[in-house]
Coordinates of C-alpha atoms in Angstrom, one line a residue:
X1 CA 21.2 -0.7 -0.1
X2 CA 22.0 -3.4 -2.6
X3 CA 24.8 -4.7 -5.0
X4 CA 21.7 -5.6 -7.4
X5 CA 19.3 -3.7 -9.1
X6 CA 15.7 -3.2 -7.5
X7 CA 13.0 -2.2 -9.1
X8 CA 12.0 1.6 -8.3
X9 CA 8.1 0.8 -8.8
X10 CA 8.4 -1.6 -5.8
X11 CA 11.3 0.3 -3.3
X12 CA 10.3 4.3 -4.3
X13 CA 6.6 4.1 -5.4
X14 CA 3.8 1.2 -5.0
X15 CA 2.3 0.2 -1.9
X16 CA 3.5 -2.5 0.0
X17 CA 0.0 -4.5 -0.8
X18 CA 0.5 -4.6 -4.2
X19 CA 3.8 -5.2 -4.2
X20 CA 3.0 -8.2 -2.1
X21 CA 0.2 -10.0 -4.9
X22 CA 3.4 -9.9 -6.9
X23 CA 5.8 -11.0 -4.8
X24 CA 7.6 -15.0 -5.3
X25 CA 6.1 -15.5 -2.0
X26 CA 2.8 -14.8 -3.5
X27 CA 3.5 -16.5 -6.5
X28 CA 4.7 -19.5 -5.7
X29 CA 2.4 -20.3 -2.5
X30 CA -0.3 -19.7 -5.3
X31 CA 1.4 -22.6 -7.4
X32 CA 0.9 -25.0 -4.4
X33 CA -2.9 -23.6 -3.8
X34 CA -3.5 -24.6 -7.5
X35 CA -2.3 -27.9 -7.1
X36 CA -4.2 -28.3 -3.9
X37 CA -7.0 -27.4 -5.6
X38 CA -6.6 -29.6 -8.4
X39 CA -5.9 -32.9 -6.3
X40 CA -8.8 -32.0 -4.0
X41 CA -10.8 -31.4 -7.2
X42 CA -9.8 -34.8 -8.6
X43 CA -10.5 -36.7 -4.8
X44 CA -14.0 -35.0 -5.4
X45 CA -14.5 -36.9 -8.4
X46 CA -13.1 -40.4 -7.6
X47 CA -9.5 -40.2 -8.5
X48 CA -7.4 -42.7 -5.6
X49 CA -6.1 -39.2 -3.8
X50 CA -5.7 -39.8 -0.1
X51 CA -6.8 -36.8 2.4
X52 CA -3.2 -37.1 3.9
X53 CA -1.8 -36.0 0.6
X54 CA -3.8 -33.3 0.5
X55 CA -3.1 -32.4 4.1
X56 CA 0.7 -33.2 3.7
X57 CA 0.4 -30.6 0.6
X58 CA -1.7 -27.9 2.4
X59 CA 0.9 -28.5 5.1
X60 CA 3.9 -27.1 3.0
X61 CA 1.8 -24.7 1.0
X62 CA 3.9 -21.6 2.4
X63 CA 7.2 -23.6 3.5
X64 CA 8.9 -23.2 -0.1
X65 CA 12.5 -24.0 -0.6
X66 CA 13.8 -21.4 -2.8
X67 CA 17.5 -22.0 -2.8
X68 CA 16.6 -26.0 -3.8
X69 CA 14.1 -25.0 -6.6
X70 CA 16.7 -22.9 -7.7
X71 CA 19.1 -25.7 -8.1
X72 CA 16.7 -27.7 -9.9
X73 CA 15.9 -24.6 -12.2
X74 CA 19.1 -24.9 -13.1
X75 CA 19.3 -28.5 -14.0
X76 CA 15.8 -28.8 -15.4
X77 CA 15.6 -25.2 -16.9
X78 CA 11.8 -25.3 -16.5
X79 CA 10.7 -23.4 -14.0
X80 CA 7.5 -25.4 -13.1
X81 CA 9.2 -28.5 -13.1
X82 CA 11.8 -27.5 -10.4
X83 CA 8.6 -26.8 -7.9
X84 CA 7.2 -30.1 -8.2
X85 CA 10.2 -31.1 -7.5
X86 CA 10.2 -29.0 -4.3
X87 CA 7.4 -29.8 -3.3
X88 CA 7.1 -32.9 -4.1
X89 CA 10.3 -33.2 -1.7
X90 CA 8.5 -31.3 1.0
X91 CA 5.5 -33.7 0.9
X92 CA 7.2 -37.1 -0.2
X93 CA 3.3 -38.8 0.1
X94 CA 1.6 -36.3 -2.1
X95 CA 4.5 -36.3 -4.7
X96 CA 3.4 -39.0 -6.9
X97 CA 0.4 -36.6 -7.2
X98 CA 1.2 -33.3 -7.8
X99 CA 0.5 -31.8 -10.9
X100 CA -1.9 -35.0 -12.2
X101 CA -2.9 -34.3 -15.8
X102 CA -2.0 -30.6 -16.0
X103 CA 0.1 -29.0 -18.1
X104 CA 2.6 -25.8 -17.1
X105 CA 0.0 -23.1 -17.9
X106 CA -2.2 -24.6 -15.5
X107 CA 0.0 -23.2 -13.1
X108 CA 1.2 -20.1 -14.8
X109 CA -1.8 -18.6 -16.2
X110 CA -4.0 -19.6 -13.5
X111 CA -1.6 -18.0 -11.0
X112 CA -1.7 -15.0 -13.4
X113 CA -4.9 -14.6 -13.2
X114 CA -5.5 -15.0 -9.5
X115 CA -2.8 -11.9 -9.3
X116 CA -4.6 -10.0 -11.7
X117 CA -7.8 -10.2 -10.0
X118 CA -6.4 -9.5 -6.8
X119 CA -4.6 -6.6 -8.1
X120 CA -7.8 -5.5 -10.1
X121 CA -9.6 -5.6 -6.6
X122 CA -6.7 -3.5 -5.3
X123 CA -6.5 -0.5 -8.0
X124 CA -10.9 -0.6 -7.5
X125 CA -10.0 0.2 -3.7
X126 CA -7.3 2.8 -4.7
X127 CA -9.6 4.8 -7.6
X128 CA -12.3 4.5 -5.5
X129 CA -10.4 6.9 -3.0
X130 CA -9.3 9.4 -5.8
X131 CA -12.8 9.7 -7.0
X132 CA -13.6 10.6 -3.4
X133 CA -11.1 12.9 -2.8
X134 CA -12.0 14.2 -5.9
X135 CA -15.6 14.8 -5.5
X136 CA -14.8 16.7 -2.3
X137 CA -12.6 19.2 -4.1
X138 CA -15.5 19.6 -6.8
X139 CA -18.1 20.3 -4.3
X140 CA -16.0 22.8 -2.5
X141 CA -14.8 25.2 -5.5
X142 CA -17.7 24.4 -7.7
X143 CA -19.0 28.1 -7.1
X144 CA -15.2 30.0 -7.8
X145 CA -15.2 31.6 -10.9
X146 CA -11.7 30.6 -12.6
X147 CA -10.3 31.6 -16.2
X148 CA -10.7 28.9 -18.6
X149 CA -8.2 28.3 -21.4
X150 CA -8.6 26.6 -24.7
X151 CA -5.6 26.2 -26.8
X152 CA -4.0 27.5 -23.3
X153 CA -5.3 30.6 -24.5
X154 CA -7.3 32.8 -22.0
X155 CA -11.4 31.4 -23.1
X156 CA -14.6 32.1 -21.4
X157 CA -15.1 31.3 -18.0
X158 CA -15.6 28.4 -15.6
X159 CA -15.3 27.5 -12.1
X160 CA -12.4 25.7 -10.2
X161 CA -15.0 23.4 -9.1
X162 CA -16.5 22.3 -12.8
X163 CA -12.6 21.7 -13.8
X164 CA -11.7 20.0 -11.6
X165 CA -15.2 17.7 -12.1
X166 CA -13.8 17.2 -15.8
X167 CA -11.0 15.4 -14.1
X168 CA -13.3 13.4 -11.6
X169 CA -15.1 12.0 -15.2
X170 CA -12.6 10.2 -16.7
X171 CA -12.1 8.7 -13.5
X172 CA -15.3 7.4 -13.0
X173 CA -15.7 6.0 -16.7
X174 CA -12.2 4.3 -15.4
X175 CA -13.8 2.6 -12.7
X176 CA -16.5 1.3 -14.9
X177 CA -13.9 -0.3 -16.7
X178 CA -12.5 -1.8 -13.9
X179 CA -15.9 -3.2 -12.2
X180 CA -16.2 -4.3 -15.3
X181 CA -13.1 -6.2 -15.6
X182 CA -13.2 -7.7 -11.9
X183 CA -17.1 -9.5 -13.5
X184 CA -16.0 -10.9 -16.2
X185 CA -12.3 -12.2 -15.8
X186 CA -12.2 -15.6 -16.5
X187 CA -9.9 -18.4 -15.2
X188 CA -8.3 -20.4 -17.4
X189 CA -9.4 -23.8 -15.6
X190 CA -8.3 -26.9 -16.0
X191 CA -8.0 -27.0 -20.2
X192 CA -4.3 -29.5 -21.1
X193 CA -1.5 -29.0 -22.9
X194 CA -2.9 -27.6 -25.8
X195 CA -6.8 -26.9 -24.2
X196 CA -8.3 -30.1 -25.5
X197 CA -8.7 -31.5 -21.8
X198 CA -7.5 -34.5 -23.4
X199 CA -5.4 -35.4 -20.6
X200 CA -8.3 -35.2 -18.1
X201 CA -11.0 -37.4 -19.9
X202 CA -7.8 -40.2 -19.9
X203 CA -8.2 -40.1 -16.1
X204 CA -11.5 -40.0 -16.3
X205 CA -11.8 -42.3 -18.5
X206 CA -13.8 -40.2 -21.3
X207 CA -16.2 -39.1 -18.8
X208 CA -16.5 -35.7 -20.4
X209 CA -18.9 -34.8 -17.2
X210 CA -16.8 -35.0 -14.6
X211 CA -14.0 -33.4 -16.5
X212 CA -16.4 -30.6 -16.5
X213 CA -17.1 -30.6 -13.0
X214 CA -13.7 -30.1 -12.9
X215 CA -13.6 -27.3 -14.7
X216 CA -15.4 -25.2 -12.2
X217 CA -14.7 -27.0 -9.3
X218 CA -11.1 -25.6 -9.5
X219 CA -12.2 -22.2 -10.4
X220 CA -14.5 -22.2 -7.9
X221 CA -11.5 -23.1 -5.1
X222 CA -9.4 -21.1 -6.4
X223 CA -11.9 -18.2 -6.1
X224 CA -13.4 -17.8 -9.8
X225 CA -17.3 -18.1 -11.1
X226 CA -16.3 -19.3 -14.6
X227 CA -13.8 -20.3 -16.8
X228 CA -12.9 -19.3 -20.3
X229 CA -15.0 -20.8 -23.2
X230 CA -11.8 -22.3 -24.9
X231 CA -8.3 -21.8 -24.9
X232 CA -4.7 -23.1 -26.5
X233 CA -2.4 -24.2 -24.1
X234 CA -2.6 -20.6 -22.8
X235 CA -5.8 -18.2 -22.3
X236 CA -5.6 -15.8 -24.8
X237 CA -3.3 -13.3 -24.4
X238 CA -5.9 -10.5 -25.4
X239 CA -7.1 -10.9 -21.9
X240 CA -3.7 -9.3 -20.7
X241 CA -4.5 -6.5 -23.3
X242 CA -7.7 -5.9 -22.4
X243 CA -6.3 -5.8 -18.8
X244 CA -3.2 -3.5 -19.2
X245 CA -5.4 -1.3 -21.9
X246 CA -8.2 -0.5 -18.7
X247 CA -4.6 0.3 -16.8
X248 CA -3.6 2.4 -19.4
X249 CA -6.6 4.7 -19.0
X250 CA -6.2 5.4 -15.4
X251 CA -2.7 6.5 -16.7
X252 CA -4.1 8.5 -19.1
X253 CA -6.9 10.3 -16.7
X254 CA -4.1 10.9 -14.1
X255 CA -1.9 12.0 -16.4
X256 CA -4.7 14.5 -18.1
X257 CA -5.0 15.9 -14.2
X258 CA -1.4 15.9 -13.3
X259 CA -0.6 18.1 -16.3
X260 CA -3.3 20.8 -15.5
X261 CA -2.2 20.7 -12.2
X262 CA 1.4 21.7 -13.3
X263 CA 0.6 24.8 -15.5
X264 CA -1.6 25.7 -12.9
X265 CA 1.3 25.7 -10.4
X266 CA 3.1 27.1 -12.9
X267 CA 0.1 30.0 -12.8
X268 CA 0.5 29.9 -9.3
X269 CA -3.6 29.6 -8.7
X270 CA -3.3 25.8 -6.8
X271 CA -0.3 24.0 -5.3
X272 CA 0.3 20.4 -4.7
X273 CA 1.0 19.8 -0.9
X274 CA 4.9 20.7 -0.2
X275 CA 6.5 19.3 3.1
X276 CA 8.1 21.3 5.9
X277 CA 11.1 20.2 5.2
X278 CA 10.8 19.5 1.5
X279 CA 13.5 20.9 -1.1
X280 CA 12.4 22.2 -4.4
X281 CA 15.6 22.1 -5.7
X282 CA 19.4 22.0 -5.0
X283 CA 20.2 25.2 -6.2
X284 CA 17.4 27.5 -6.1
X285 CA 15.9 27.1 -2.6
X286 CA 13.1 29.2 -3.1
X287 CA 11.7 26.8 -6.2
X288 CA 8.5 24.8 -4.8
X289 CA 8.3 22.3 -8.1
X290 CA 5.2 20.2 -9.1
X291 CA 7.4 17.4 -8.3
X292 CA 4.6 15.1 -7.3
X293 CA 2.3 15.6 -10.4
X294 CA 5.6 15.5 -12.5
X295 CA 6.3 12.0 -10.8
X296 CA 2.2 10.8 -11.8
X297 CA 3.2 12.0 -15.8
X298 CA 6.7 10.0 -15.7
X299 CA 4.9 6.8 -14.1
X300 CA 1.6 7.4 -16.3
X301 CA 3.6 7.5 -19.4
X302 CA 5.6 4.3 -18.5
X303 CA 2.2 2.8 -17.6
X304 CA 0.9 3.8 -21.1
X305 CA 3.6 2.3 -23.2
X306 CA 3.0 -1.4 -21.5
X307 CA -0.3 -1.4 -23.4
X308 CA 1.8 -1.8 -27.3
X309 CA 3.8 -4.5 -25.2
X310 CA 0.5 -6.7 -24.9
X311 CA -0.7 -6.0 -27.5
X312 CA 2.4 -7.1 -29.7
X313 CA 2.4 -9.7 -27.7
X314 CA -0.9 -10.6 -28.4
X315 CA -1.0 -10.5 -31.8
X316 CA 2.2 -12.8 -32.6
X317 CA 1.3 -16.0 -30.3
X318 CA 1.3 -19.2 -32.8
X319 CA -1.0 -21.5 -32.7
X320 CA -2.3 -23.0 -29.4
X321 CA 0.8 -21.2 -27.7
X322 CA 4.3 -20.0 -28.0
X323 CA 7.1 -19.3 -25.5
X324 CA 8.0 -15.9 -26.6
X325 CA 5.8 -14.3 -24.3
X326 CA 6.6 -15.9 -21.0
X327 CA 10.2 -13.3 -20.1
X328 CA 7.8 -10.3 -21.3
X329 CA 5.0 -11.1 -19.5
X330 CA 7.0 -11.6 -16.3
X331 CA 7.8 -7.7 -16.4
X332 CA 4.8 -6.3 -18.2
X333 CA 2.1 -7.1 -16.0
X334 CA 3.1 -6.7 -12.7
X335 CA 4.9 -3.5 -14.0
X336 CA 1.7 -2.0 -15.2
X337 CA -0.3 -2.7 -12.0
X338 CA 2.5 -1.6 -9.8
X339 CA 2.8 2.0 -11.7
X340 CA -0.9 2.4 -11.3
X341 CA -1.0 1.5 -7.8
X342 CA 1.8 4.2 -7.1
X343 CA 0.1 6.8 -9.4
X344 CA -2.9 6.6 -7.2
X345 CA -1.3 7.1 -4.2
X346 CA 0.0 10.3 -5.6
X347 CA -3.3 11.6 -7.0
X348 CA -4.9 11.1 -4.0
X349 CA -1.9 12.2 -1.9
X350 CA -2.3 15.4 -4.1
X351 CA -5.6 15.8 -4.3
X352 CA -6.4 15.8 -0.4
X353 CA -3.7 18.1 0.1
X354 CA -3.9 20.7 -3.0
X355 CA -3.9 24.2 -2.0
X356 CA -6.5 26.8 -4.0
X357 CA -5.2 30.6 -4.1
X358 CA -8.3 32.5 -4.7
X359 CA -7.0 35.6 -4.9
X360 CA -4.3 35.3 -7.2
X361 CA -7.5 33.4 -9.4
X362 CA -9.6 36.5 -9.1
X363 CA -6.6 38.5 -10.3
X364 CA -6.5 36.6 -13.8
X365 CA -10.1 36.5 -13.8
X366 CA -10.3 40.4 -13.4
X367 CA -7.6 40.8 -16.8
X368 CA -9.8 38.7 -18.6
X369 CA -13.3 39.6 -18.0
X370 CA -13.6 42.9 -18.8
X371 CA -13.2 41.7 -22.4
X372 CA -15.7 38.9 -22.5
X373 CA -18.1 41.4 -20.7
X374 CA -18.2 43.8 -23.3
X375 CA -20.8 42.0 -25.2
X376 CA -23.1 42.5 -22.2
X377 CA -22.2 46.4 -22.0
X378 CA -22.6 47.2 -25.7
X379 CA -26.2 45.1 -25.5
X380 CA -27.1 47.3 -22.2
X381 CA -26.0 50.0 -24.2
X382 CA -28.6 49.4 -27.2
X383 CA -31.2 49.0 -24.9
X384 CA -30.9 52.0 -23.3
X385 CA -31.0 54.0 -26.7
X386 CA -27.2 53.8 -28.2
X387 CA -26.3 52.7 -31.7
X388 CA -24.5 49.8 -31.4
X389 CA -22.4 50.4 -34.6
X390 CA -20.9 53.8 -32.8
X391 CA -20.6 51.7 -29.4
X392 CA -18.7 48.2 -31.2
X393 CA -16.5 51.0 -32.4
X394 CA -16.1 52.8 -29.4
X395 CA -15.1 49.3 -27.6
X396 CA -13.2 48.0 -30.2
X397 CA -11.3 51.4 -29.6
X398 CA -10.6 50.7 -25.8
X399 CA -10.0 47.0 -25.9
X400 CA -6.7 47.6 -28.4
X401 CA -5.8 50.6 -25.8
X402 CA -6.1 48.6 -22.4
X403 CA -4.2 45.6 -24.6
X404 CA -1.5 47.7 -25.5
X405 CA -1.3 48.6 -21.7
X406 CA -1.1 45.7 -21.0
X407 CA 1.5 43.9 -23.1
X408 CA 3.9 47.3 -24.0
X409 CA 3.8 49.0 -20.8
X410 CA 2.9 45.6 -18.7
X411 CA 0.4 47.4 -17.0
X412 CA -3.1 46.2 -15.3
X413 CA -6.3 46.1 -17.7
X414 CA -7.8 49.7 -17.9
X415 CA -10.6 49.1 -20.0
X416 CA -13.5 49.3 -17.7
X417 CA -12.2 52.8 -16.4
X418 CA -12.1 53.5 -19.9
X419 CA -15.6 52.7 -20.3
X420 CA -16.7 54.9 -16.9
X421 CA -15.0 57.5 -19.0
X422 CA -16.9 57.5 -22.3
X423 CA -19.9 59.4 -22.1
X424 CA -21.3 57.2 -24.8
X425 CA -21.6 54.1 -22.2
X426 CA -23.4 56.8 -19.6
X427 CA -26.1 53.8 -19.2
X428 CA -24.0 51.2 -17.7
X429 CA -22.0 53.7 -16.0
X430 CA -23.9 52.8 -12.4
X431 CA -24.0 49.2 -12.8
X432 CA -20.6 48.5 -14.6
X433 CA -19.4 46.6 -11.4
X434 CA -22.3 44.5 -11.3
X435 CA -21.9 43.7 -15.0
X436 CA -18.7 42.6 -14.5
X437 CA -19.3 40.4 -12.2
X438 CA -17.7 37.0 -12.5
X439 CA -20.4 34.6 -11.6
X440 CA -22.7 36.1 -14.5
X441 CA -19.9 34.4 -16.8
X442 CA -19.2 30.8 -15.3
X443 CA -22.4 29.3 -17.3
X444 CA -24.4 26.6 -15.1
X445 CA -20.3 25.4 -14.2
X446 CA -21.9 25.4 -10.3
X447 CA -25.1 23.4 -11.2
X448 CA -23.4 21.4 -13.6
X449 CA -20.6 20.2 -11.2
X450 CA -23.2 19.4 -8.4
X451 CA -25.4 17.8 -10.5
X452 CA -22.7 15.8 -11.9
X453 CA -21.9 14.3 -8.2
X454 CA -24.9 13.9 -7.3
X455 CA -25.9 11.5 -10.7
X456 CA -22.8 9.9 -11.2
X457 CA -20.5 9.9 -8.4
X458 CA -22.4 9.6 -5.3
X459 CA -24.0 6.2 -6.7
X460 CA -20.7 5.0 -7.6
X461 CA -19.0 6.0 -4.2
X462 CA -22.3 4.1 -2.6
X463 CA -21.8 0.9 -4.6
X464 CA -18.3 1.0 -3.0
X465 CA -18.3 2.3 0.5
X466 CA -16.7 -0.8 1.6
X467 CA -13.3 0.9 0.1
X468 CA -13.6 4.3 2.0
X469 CA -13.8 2.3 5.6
X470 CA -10.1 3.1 6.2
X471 CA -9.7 7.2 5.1
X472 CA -6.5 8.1 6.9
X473 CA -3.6 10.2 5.0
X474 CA -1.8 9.0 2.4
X475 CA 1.9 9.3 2.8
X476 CA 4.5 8.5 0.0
X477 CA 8.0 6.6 0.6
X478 CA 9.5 9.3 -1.0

């Protein structure tokens, strides 16, 4: 317990690794790794840095002192400046070094971008799990016949399975996005204060070449391929849109899921896993509540709403850079990544625990399809002689009779006894159970599913099999 706020994403929800890429420690240590970088970079390429420095600086990289970077915060009111002042202090050689030519975003964006990347890495590993867990549950109902709704009105048939495989899509197109996103995020490199690099061909005295070199040679320490083309004093903050937008979509897929999930509860054809001990509520102890897939829509729609954040963001920097997006930034990205991380660790705690009812699904199934199979008993009908005018009448006739059963008296669906009752559908009369059989109506929902795996997601769970090493349970904090 605290006398201070603390965040919920990082004490109730996310996983202690991503909460760690966006920890100070993380952030901070990462300052010091950019300006090792940097000064090793510039050694490389003939500036007078002595190895010590570097040594005295790699040294100290993790021994940060917070309380005295705070005071000089406080003085200075820039945070950048107050570490190199720390850390100057902690490595008195390398201090006349630190920091040579850069500007603040050199730090900043470069550290943002190193977390981003990490955590991009880290919400691959996570989706890569659902999608497993996922493809499991597809595979193993893709043969159930279910009732499908459209409108959430009772439609034609499908099968557990294929739903559920409709879910498992828009996951996969989300972890295109986020291959896609590891391969091509930049680093901001070594640019100046307002991206000119004007600062480094003065040291270099106007040897655009080796300011070049180091460029890349930072990236490349640092853990990058490339750099962006050009930037302001900042990289362009459409990177952080384009990042929290790809966020925003696993949001939207889990979301999609989590609220099929609940009206299916609600139908009481799955469950979501439901502890032992677990209360459903405080007064009605006999409530089990979709309280897990209800936590994925609150945390999914948080998750969504970060995207107008960057993108407003975005669209009103001046210039080569202004300020007003440093105190939003601070919340919005980590925020977005940390509510993703913890939605996936619900979907998948979910998912690998959900619990199918097939007989209260074959119940529904039975109301509905003697309806949709009367098209296939008036057609068996014509073939065998009838006149289909005198049998659509004869069916219309029975379907508003087993209806009103149903909805005034609240009684089960009569209307195939009806039908063994009417001389007029004597041809079906023998075969009327197999007619109404539910896995004449469920399409190609069985091949469709499996083929589905076996193009899409098998290849994808291949490319990444490094992230299924490690399959034990996932447990929640709360």
């Amino acid at each position: 317990m605290s006398d201070k706020y603390n965040h919920p994403l990082t004490t109730r929800y996310s996983s202690d690794e991503m909460s760690k890429i966006w920890s100070d420690i993380t952030k901070f240590s990462t300052w010091r790794a950019l300006w090792i970088a940097l000064a090793t970079a510039e050694k490389e390429l003939g500036l007078p840095i002595e190895q010590k420095q570097i040594d005295q600086m790699k040294a100290k990289q993790f021994d940060i002192d917070f309380e005295y970077a705070k005071e000089q915060e406080k003085k200075l009111r820039h945070d950048v400046m107050s570490h190199i002042h720390t850390f100057g202090k902690a490595c008195p050689d390398a201090a006349p070094i630190i920091h040579l030519g850069a500007t603040s975003c050199f730090i900043t964006d470069n550290t943002e971008l190193t977390q981003i990347k990490k955590s991009l890495l880290e919400v691959q590993k996570k989706l890569v799990r659902v999608i497993d867990v996922l493809k499991n549950m597809v595979l193993k109902y893709k043969d159930m016949p279910t009732l499908g709704f459209t409108h959430y009105q009772p439609a034609q048939l499908t099968t557990v399975g294929k739903r559920a495989s409709l879910w498992l899509q828009d996951f996969v197109f989300d972890l295109h996005q986020v291959d896609k996103l590891i391969e091509e995020l930049p680093f901001r490199g070594v640019k100046g204060t307002t991206g000119t690099q004007a600062s480094y061909l003065a040291l270099f005295n106007n040897d655009s070449k080796k300011v070049k070199e180091l460029d890349a040679k930072v990236a490349a320490l640092m853990g990058f391929s490339k750099t962006i083309g050009v930037s302001g004093q900042t990289y362009t903050r459409k990177i952080d849109f384009m990042v929290c937008s790809v966020l925003s979509g696993i949001a939207q897929s889990a979301n999609k899921m989590a609220n099929d999930i609940r009206l299916l509860m609600n139908l009481r054809e799955v469950e979501e896993p439901f502890g032992k001990n677990q209360v459903g509520s405080s007064a009605m102890a006999y409530k089990r509540n979709p309280m897990r897939s209800e936590r994925v829509c609150s945390l999914a729609r948080y998750v969504i709403s970060l995207t107008a954040n960057a993108a407003h963001t975005h669209a009103t920097q001046w210039f080569e850079r202004t300020l007003d997006d440093s105190a939003n930034r601070r919340m919005t990205l980590p925020e977005s990544f940390l509510g993703v991380d913890a939605i996936l660790l619900i979907v998948t705690n979910v998912i690998s625990g959900i619990v199918v009812w097939p007989h209260v699904i074959n119940k529904r199934v039975m109301e509905a399809l003697p309806f949709m199979a009367t098209e296939n008993i008036l057609m068996a009908c014509v073939k065998a002689g009838g006149n289909r005018q005198d049998l659509h009448e004869a069916i219309r006739e029975h379907s508003m009779e087993a209806a009103k059963v149903m909805k005034e008296q609240g009684g089960e669906c009569d209307l195939l006894d009806r039908i063994a009752k009417d001389a007029s559908f004597k041809a079906v009369h023998s075969t009327l159970k197999d007619i109404v059989n539910p896995k004449l109506y469920v399409g190609r929902s069985p091949e469709q599913a499996a083929e589905f795996v076996e193009a899409e997601v098998s290849p994808v769970l291949k490319k990444h099999a490094g992230h299924l090493k490690d399959k034990g349970d996932v447990q929640l904090k709360v």
